Amino acid sequence: MVKLAPSILAADFSRLGELVRLVENAGADRVHIDVMDGHFVPNLSMGSVVVKGLRPVTRLPLEVHLMVQDPAKFLDGFLDAGADTIIFHVEAVPQPSQLIERIKSAGKKVGLAFNPDVPTGRIRPYLAAIDVALCMTVFPGFGGQRFLPGSLERIAELRAAIAAENPACELEIDGGVDLTTAGPALAAGADVLVAGTAVFGHAEGPVVAVRHFLALPTS
Ligand code: DX5
Ligand code: ZN
C-alpha cells in the first residue's frame, strides 16, 4: 500500500491537532513537518514547538524536514520535542556523515533530502547509512507548487541507486504530489508520498484525500 506523509504546512493551524487525528485515523503513515529558516529557502515556517505540541496528539511518527542552512544547530531541539525522523538537505552540510551518525546515535531515523537541481549521484554515497532518501519534486520553500518535469527520471535513477546500495531505504518524494502526479511517481519507484495541498486543501476534506491516495496502485 502507498505510504502517505501529509505535510501540515498546508493545514489550518487553528485546527492542527484535530486535522492530524483525522489523517491518522484515515490511514496516513507519518506526519511531515516542514521547517524553513528564511535562509536555505526564502520562507519561514515552524519550529520545534509544533513537534512538541503534536507529540501527545498522535501515535504517528513525526518526520521533520529541515530546510535550514545549519541543521546541526537545531537538531537537539527537535529531538527533545519528540521527532522520530530527521531529514536534512545534502546541499546544506559539508560533511553529511557526521550529522547522519549523530541522529542515528540518538536512536532516531535519518533522511537526506536533495533539491531538483542536485544530481541523484550526490546522495548515493550516503544511501547505505540512511533510512529515507527525500527527492524534492519542487524547489522547496512553498506549498502548492507544480510537480517539476524531469522528476520521474530522477525518481527512477534514485530507485536504481537504492536497489544497489540499500533496498531498505525508503524513497520519498516531496512537492506538487497530488492524485494525478502520484501515479507516475509510484510507477517510477517512489514509495512514500509527501502531500500538503492535495490532502489538507482537498475539496472533500483530508479524510477523503487520504483514502484516495491509499487506493492508488503501487508498482
Ligand atoms: C516544499 C515542502 C513540502 C510542501 C509540499 O517546500 O518541503 O513538504 O509542503 O506541499 P505541496 O504538497 O502543497 O506541494
Ligand atoms: Zn517537506
XYZ file of C-alpha atoms and ligand atoms in Angstrom:
234
model
C 0.000 0.000 0.000
C 1.040 3.593 -0.617
C 2.690 5.304 2.344
C 1.384 8.836 2.729
C 3.041 11.611 4.716
C 0.640 14.564 4.933
C 2.549 17.852 5.152
C 0.995 20.046 7.817
C 2.356 23.138 6.069
C -0.953 23.181 4.168
C -3.125 22.598 7.248
C -5.321 25.126 9.031
C -3.154 25.757 12.102
C -6.142 26.758 14.218
C -7.284 23.103 13.900
C -3.921 21.369 13.729
C -4.442 18.674 16.366
C -7.869 17.758 15.041
C -6.619 17.533 11.433
C -3.666 15.352 12.385
C -6.003 12.959 14.205
C -8.207 12.823 11.102
C -5.366 11.872 8.770
C -4.075 9.346 11.311
C -7.450 7.634 11.500
C -7.759 7.700 7.710
C -4.504 5.717 7.382
C -1.641 8.189 6.922
C 1.753 6.628 7.590
C 3.528 9.596 9.222
C 3.249 13.353 9.717
C 5.587 15.539 7.633
C 6.702 18.765 9.326
C 8.345 21.372 7.092
C 10.854 23.580 8.873
C 12.111 26.652 6.986
C 14.598 29.221 8.248
C 14.319 32.027 5.682
C 17.931 31.356 4.565
C 18.121 27.907 2.996
C 14.720 28.664 1.478
C 13.064 32.067 1.032
C 10.326 31.458 3.594
C 9.759 30.892 7.298
C 7.548 28.178 8.694
C 7.635 26.450 12.054
C 9.974 25.228 14.765
C 10.225 22.545 17.412
C 7.248 23.895 19.412
C 4.978 22.431 16.744
C 6.559 18.990 17.171
C 6.182 19.315 20.929
C 2.539 20.272 20.562
C 1.749 17.383 18.225
C 3.638 14.707 20.146
C 0.789 13.910 22.582
C -1.836 14.264 19.835
C -0.834 11.374 17.570
C 0.847 7.994 17.560
C 2.097 8.535 14.029
C 5.819 9.065 13.562
C 6.709 12.761 13.330
C 9.049 13.366 10.415
C 10.889 16.686 10.436
C 12.098 18.053 7.093
C 14.767 20.631 7.877
C 15.037 23.212 5.098
C 17.600 25.181 7.059
C 21.149 26.361 6.497
C 22.571 24.854 9.684
C 20.598 21.721 10.598
C 23.061 20.657 13.330
C 22.190 23.776 15.306
C 18.526 22.815 15.571
C 18.848 19.061 15.978
C 18.622 18.756 19.756
C 15.543 20.966 19.924
C 13.655 18.701 17.548
C 14.873 15.516 19.213
C 13.836 16.803 22.648
C 10.437 17.796 21.262
C 9.751 14.215 20.157
C 10.714 13.973 16.486
C 11.055 10.395 15.185
C 12.831 11.116 11.901
C 15.110 13.994 10.968
C 15.613 14.787 7.305
C 18.220 17.363 6.297
C 19.480 18.563 2.921
C 22.706 17.176 1.500
C 23.407 20.620 -0.011
C 23.302 22.275 3.415
C 26.030 20.292 5.148
C 29.701 19.942 4.164
C 30.072 16.530 5.833
C 26.687 14.802 5.995
C 28.121 11.607 7.520
C 28.762 13.255 10.878
C 25.227 14.534 11.231
C 23.801 11.223 9.996
C 25.690 9.453 12.784
C 24.572 11.987 15.402
C 20.932 11.413 14.529
C 21.342 7.635 14.460
C 23.143 7.592 17.781
C 20.168 9.432 19.291
C 18.116 6.393 18.233
C 16.195 8.268 15.533
C 15.671 7.677 11.863
C 17.598 9.820 9.431
C 16.824 11.076 5.966
C 18.723 13.034 3.351
C 16.894 15.399 1.022
C 18.150 16.865 -2.221
C 16.823 19.641 -4.435
C 15.724 19.246 -8.066
C 18.999 20.700 -9.371
C 21.164 18.268 -7.402
C 22.183 15.116 -9.285
C 20.964 11.902 -7.657
C 24.595 10.742 -7.575
C 25.218 13.274 -4.789
C 23.322 11.227 -2.219
C 24.346 7.808 -3.481
C 27.406 7.585 -1.162
C 25.114 8.013 1.864
C 22.290 5.636 0.913
C 23.744 2.737 2.878
C 23.644 4.837 6.063
C 20.176 6.403 5.859
C 16.544 5.363 6.319
C 14.920 7.811 3.895
C 16.032 9.470 0.651
C 13.831 12.510 0.019
C 13.720 13.525 -3.620
C 12.400 17.069 -3.957
C 9.981 17.366 -6.842
C 9.711 21.163 -6.471
C 12.240 23.746 -5.289
C 11.391 23.887 -1.599
C 10.049 26.900 0.235
C 6.363 26.963 -0.559
C 3.471 24.561 -0.666
C 1.124 24.373 -3.619
C 3.741 24.346 -6.401
C 3.676 22.220 -9.559
C 5.437 18.845 -9.714
C 8.540 19.536 -11.831
C 9.020 17.867 -15.182
C 12.109 15.703 -15.028
C 11.185 14.386 -11.585
C 10.164 10.963 -12.877
C 13.617 10.365 -14.361
C 15.237 11.396 -11.079
C 12.954 9.086 -9.110
C 13.837 6.187 -11.407
C 17.579 6.912 -11.060
C 17.262 7.057 -7.296
C 15.273 3.805 -7.247
C 18.104 2.076 -9.120
C 20.702 3.501 -6.728
C 18.690 2.406 -3.684
C 18.280 -1.089 -5.141
C 22.049 -1.313 -5.479
C 23.095 0.321 -2.190
C 20.362 -0.215 0.418
C 16.963 -1.621 -0.564
C 15.640 -0.882 2.937
C 15.991 2.866 2.367
C 12.644 4.490 1.603
C 12.279 6.633 -1.499
C 10.132 9.593 -0.536
C 9.059 12.431 -2.805
C 8.005 15.937 -1.808
C 6.361 18.769 -3.698
C 3.419 19.030 -6.074
C 2.302 15.496 -5.293
C -1.409 15.063 -5.947
C -3.681 12.279 -7.150
C -2.578 12.894 -10.747
C 1.188 13.185 -10.285
C 1.370 10.404 -7.668
C 0.563 7.538 -10.060
C 3.511 8.002 -12.435
C 5.792 8.773 -9.455
C 4.845 5.489 -7.789
C 5.385 3.660 -11.074
C 8.849 5.262 -11.336
C 9.767 3.907 -7.911
C 8.561 6.242 -5.157
C 7.313 4.508 -2.041
C 6.426 7.388 0.304
C 4.442 10.418 -0.848
C 4.527 13.774 0.922
C 1.414 15.779 0.118
C 0.250 19.043 1.663
C -2.199 20.908 -0.548
C -3.620 17.719 -2.079
C -4.517 16.443 1.420
C -5.452 19.461 3.523
C -6.769 21.501 0.585
C -8.889 18.710 -0.904
C -12.414 19.891 -1.693
C -13.936 16.950 0.189
C -11.565 17.184 3.126
C -8.410 15.379 4.222
C -10.037 12.051 5.076
C -11.351 11.589 1.537
C -7.997 12.732 0.153
C -6.038 10.212 2.242
C -8.359 7.394 1.177
C -7.885 8.283 -2.494
C -4.111 8.289 -2.093
C -4.119 4.949 -0.305
C -6.171 3.409 -3.099
C -3.531 4.228 -5.738
C -1.816 1.188 -7.226
C 1.815 0.594 -6.247
C 4.424 -0.896 -8.521
C 8.254 22.173 -0.013
C 7.908 21.408 1.248
C 6.789 20.448 1.027
C 5.498 21.106 0.776
C 4.624 20.196 -0.039
O 8.646 23.432 0.272
O 9.013 20.663 1.648
O 6.673 19.464 2.017
O 4.838 21.464 1.943
O 3.497 20.912 -0.325
P 2.537 20.571 -1.544
O 2.091 19.159 -1.353
O 1.455 21.570 -1.361
O 3.342 20.759 -2.792
Zn 8.814 18.751 3.026
